[in-house]
Amino acid sequence: MQFDKPFGEMLTIVDPKEDDFDKWLQVPSAPYLERLDAMCAQWGDRLGVRFYDFWGKPFDAALVGQLPNVRNLSVDSLWEARNLDAIARLEHLSKLHLGVFNLDDKTILGKLPIARLSELILSETNTKALDLAPLANAAKLRRLYLAGHHKNIASLTALDRLQEFTFNAKKGLDLSFINGMANLRALKFNLGGTASIADIQLPKLEDIAFTMVRNLVELGDMQRFPSLRRLFMQDQQQLESARFGPGNTNLEHLWFYNCQKLDRVEGLADCNSLKSLRWIFTDRDPASLKLPKSLTHLHVLSGKRGAEAAEKAKIEAMGYVAGDHGDAWFFYK
């Protein structure tokens, strides 16, 4: 359920099948919110309630007090907001997306029900000083997404139950705090400028992803992730090599897209669970690759105009499916 403009006595219900705005249904706000709150109580976190845009006007978060049973709340894509501490009084809240660009209160996380949350998204703001220290108390947190926030990020090492972490690591950031996330299953680097992840060791990690990470030049030996199932790498312009081996007993899918300097992917033949390899924009001849018998899907293309059909035909002649495996894509899941 989404609301994109300030509330009055009446609400307009958008009808996507009706182009005439004047024909859209008008309903009283108060009873509508009461009904929505009852739905939140019934459906739990399966029902998301979102307040966004508000036509560039400040959002008064006191409004959420009329939804005491909301479990899944998004207050995002907003220029300004006030009374955000009203969110702390939502006793049933378990999922929160907070995205207010002009966020004046740098300590707001200490005023929110962090200890009750299982999922948290913090969108980009105009300040780099948002204090992450209160997140050390988020003992129930399972999924965390940070966009551009790093102050006291080392506090996150206490999140030993976290299962999915997405963030943009700025250049020079010490990533050793991630090693405290002992139960992490998915680690996703989105933008940022980290040069190396060689110091990260996560025995339970299953998925790792990199999208447009500037300066990334070193992965280290990926056998230090024995549970790794999938690697997703897109738009990496500095990375030249990746190394896997017999220690990657669970590795099933490798995805490389637009990694212009990547010319060596070592140890593939020793990855006996590998099912698919996607490598787009490469000059490597698929026939030159040493691949395991477990591989079924091979999608290795040069990206040159007019060459795709012939390249796929060659792969199919080798006995592989010249396309992507359905389980290989995971970045936005």
XYZ file of C-alpha atoms in Angstrom:
333
model
C 0.000 0.000 0.000
C 1.561 3.307 -1.100
C 0.856 6.960 -0.303
C 2.636 9.679 -2.276
C 1.118 12.994 -1.134
C 0.131 14.777 2.090
C -3.018 13.585 3.832
C -6.225 15.570 4.043
C -9.701 14.579 5.143
C -10.096 12.600 1.926
C -7.844 10.141 0.100
C -7.757 9.573 -3.640
C -7.568 5.933 -4.715
C -5.558 5.662 -7.931
C -7.199 3.622 -10.676
C -4.517 2.628 -13.223
C -7.257 1.731 -15.724
C -8.867 5.187 -15.597
C -7.121 8.157 -17.263
C -9.587 10.749 -15.962
C -8.347 11.817 -12.503
C -11.765 13.257 -11.646
C -13.239 9.759 -11.787
C -10.853 8.301 -9.228
C -12.503 7.193 -6.003
C -12.436 9.563 -3.002
C -12.614 8.043 0.490
C -12.397 9.522 4.021
C -8.859 9.249 5.414
C -9.542 8.218 9.013
C -11.690 5.098 8.416
C -9.429 4.081 5.535
C -6.383 4.106 7.807
C -8.301 2.148 10.444
C -9.097 -0.492 7.865
C -5.479 -0.520 6.675
C -4.260 -1.014 10.232
C -6.579 -3.989 10.627
C -5.123 -5.421 7.422
C -1.606 -4.949 8.826
C -2.614 -6.925 11.904
C -4.020 -9.698 9.717
C -1.287 -9.956 7.095
C 1.786 -9.118 9.169
C 4.970 -8.190 7.322
C 3.545 -9.533 4.053
C 1.703 -6.215 3.742
C 4.063 -3.297 3.170
C 2.978 0.299 3.794
C 4.948 2.993 1.997
C 4.982 6.792 2.371
C 7.065 8.418 -0.358
C 7.613 11.571 -2.446
C 4.851 13.709 -0.843
C 5.307 16.138 -3.724
C 8.526 17.461 -2.203
C 6.765 18.562 0.988
C 7.926 17.521 4.487
C 6.440 14.238 5.659
C 5.079 14.230 9.202
C 5.904 10.775 10.509
C 3.425 11.230 13.352
C 0.984 9.834 10.798
C 2.364 6.335 11.290
C 0.920 6.415 14.797
C -2.428 5.676 13.158
C -1.022 2.316 12.043
C 0.053 0.716 15.349
C -0.070 -2.776 13.830
C 2.156 -2.115 10.826
C 5.016 -4.618 10.523
C 6.549 -3.561 7.218
C 7.048 0.193 6.750
C 8.801 2.301 4.114
C 9.353 6.013 4.654
C 11.504 6.744 1.629
C 12.177 8.907 -1.430
C 11.393 11.922 0.739
C 13.136 15.269 0.723
C 12.338 16.083 4.347
C 10.535 14.516 7.298
C 9.756 15.403 10.899
C 8.729 13.428 13.975
C 10.596 10.335 12.784
C 10.886 9.197 16.381
C 7.174 8.289 16.133
C 8.380 5.144 14.379
C 9.844 3.998 17.699
C 6.338 3.594 19.086
C 5.382 0.983 16.495
C 5.592 -2.055 18.748
C 5.102 -4.635 16.005
C 7.474 -3.191 13.401
C 9.946 -5.715 11.982
C 10.908 -4.276 8.559
C 11.865 -0.650 7.927
C 13.064 1.338 4.917
C 14.187 4.844 5.866
C 15.060 7.240 3.067
C 14.948 10.949 3.890
C 17.507 12.978 1.959
C 17.648 16.041 4.217
C 18.104 14.080 7.419
C 19.057 16.522 10.146
C 19.145 14.129 13.089
C 22.401 12.185 12.809
C 21.480 10.081 15.858
C 18.061 8.988 14.604
C 18.968 5.285 14.645
C 19.257 5.462 18.413
C 15.630 6.620 18.556
C 14.187 3.900 16.353
C 13.109 0.353 17.377
C 16.348 -1.146 16.120
C 16.261 -4.091 18.527
C 12.957 -5.301 17.025
C 13.910 -5.149 13.348
C 14.667 -8.130 11.140
C 15.226 -6.006 7.993
C 16.549 -2.463 7.584
C 17.257 -0.325 4.519
C 18.973 3.045 4.958
C 18.910 5.022 1.726
C 21.336 7.767 0.782
C 21.127 11.121 2.591
C 22.818 14.497 2.267
C 24.991 13.705 5.289
C 27.798 11.219 5.745
C 27.548 11.553 9.518
C 24.612 9.249 10.243
C 25.765 7.299 13.290
C 25.553 3.535 12.750
C 26.678 2.651 16.282
C 23.124 1.847 17.504
C 22.949 -0.977 14.968
C 25.211 -3.002 17.243
C 22.043 -3.613 19.296
C 20.063 -4.969 16.331
C 20.255 -8.555 17.544
C 17.310 -9.706 15.403
C 18.534 -8.137 12.171
C 18.761 -10.582 9.253
C 18.965 -8.230 6.239
C 20.724 -4.865 6.089
C 21.168 -2.434 3.181
C 23.275 0.706 3.574
C 23.642 3.368 0.893
C 26.555 5.679 1.587
C 26.712 5.374 5.387
C 29.992 4.507 7.118
C 30.250 6.348 10.444
C 30.997 3.744 13.148
C 30.377 0.977 10.633
C 32.798 -1.237 12.588
C 29.973 -1.569 15.151
C 28.271 -3.935 12.734
C 30.760 -6.654 13.649
C 28.362 -7.438 16.513
C 25.680 -8.587 14.049
C 26.569 -12.251 14.218
C 23.058 -13.318 13.119
C 22.942 -11.142 10.008
C 22.325 -13.187 6.862
C 22.395 -10.586 4.062
C 24.447 -7.379 3.892
C 24.458 -4.924 0.986
C 26.526 -1.727 1.045
C 28.982 0.476 -0.810
C 32.418 0.273 0.740
C 34.293 3.545 0.349
C 37.943 3.599 -0.667
C 40.281 2.660 2.175
C 37.557 1.290 4.452
C 38.769 -1.502 6.745
C 36.480 -4.425 5.918
C 37.589 -6.680 8.771
C 34.400 -5.882 10.699
C 32.530 -8.109 8.232
C 34.320 -11.169 9.620
C 32.238 -10.817 12.789
C 29.105 -11.567 10.765
C 29.633 -15.274 11.233
C 26.250 -16.343 9.815
C 26.313 -14.143 6.727
C 24.915 -15.929 3.679
C 24.908 -13.073 1.112
C 27.365 -10.183 0.770
C 26.706 -7.586 -1.927
C 29.014 -4.697 -2.816
C 27.069 -2.025 -4.692
C 29.157 0.925 -5.933
C 31.868 2.228 -3.603
C 35.619 2.132 -4.088
C 37.095 -0.807 -2.193
C 40.240 -2.253 -3.796
C 40.416 -5.667 -2.137
C 38.304 -8.171 -0.223
C 41.240 -10.495 0.485
C 40.909 -10.002 4.257
C 37.295 -11.149 4.407
C 36.730 -14.725 5.569
C 33.171 -15.997 5.964
C 32.822 -19.796 6.180
C 29.033 -19.777 5.688
C 28.886 -17.265 2.823
C 26.869 -18.584 -0.145
C 26.454 -15.544 -2.415
C 28.817 -12.661 -3.150
C 28.196 -9.854 -5.635
C 29.956 -6.794 -7.011
C 28.259 -4.105 -9.106
C 30.212 -1.074 -10.336
C 32.752 -1.136 -7.505
C 35.509 1.278 -8.449
C 39.146 0.243 -7.833
C 38.444 -3.442 -7.165
C 41.611 -5.286 -8.182
C 41.877 -8.210 -5.760
C 39.523 -10.957 -4.662
C 42.084 -13.261 -3.113
C 41.763 -17.032 -3.267
C 38.013 -17.691 -3.251
C 38.546 -21.119 -1.681
C 38.420 -19.363 1.686
C 34.635 -19.319 1.132
C 33.918 -23.088 1.265
C 30.117 -22.608 1.228
C 30.100 -20.244 -1.750
C 27.399 -21.123 -4.312
C 27.218 -18.068 -6.547
C 29.387 -15.156 -7.599
C 27.931 -12.185 -9.470
C 30.288 -9.573 -10.934
C 29.194 -6.720 -13.153
C 30.885 -3.588 -14.534
C 34.278 -4.128 -12.888
C 36.910 -2.319 -14.924
C 40.089 -3.075 -12.931
C 39.900 -6.737 -11.964
C 42.241 -8.940 -14.019
C 41.864 -12.383 -12.435
C 39.790 -14.601 -10.179
C 40.953 -17.793 -8.503
C 38.858 -20.793 -7.439
C 39.764 -24.409 -6.726
C 38.877 -27.741 -5.111
C 38.038 -25.935 -1.879
C 34.969 -24.466 -3.607
C 33.009 -27.701 -3.290
C 29.630 -25.925 -3.327
C 30.257 -23.432 -6.134
C 27.490 -23.683 -8.756
C 27.313 -20.407 -10.689
C 29.779 -17.768 -11.894
C 28.527 -14.569 -13.526
C 30.927 -12.059 -15.122
C 29.541 -9.176 -17.143
C 31.487 -6.241 -18.577
C 34.723 -6.918 -16.731
C 36.962 -5.582 -19.474
C 40.351 -6.491 -18.001
C 39.404 -9.903 -16.673
C 41.346 -12.492 -18.646
C 42.055 -15.262 -16.111
C 39.552 -17.321 -14.165
C 41.645 -20.015 -12.548
C 40.698 -23.378 -11.068
C 37.403 -23.915 -12.870
C 38.163 -27.535 -13.672
C 38.467 -28.285 -9.940
C 35.017 -26.904 -9.105
C 33.087 -30.138 -9.381
C 29.682 -28.653 -8.529
C 29.853 -25.832 -11.074
C 26.735 -25.732 -13.256
C 27.044 -22.454 -15.146
C 29.575 -19.901 -16.323
C 28.485 -16.565 -17.750
C 31.280 -14.359 -19.105
C 30.138 -11.547 -21.371
C 32.508 -9.118 -23.154
C 35.552 -11.337 -23.254
C 37.875 -12.423 -26.046
C 38.417 -15.842 -24.463
C 37.615 -18.789 -26.715
C 35.193 -21.072 -24.824
C 37.032 -24.084 -26.240
C 40.209 -22.953 -24.453
C 38.608 -23.080 -21.017
C 39.225 -26.057 -18.744
C 35.771 -26.800 -17.386
C 34.376 -29.432 -14.980
C 32.094 -32.229 -16.154
C 29.313 -30.838 -13.965
C 28.902 -27.733 -16.179
C 25.666 -27.546 -18.187
C 25.327 -23.852 -19.091
C 28.115 -21.930 -20.835
C 27.431 -18.332 -21.851
C 30.776 -16.899 -22.999
C 30.406 -14.115 -25.564
C 32.623 -11.400 -26.998
C 29.864 -8.820 -27.214
C 30.928 -7.991 -30.751
C 28.190 -6.873 -33.101
C 26.844 -9.675 -35.242
C 28.936 -12.365 -33.547
C 26.488 -13.701 -30.975
C 24.685 -16.265 -33.128
C 27.894 -17.924 -34.319
C 29.412 -17.865 -30.840
C 26.333 -19.507 -29.321
C 26.269 -22.133 -32.065
C 29.874 -23.027 -31.254
C 29.019 -23.415 -27.561
C 26.015 -25.595 -28.346
C 28.231 -27.753 -30.559
C 30.378 -28.335 -27.475
C 27.323 -29.818 -25.743
C 26.393 -26.904 -23.480
C 23.318 -24.745 -23.146
C 24.407 -21.388 -24.574
C 22.447 -19.287 -22.112
C 22.006 -18.387 -18.461
C 21.057 -20.855 -15.756
C 17.833 -19.893 -13.996
C 19.455 -20.005 -10.562
C 22.516 -17.909 -11.415
C 20.978 -14.435 -11.028
C 20.514 -13.315 -7.430
C 21.646 -9.706 -6.953
C 18.205 -8.153 -6.497
C 16.550 -11.188 -4.928
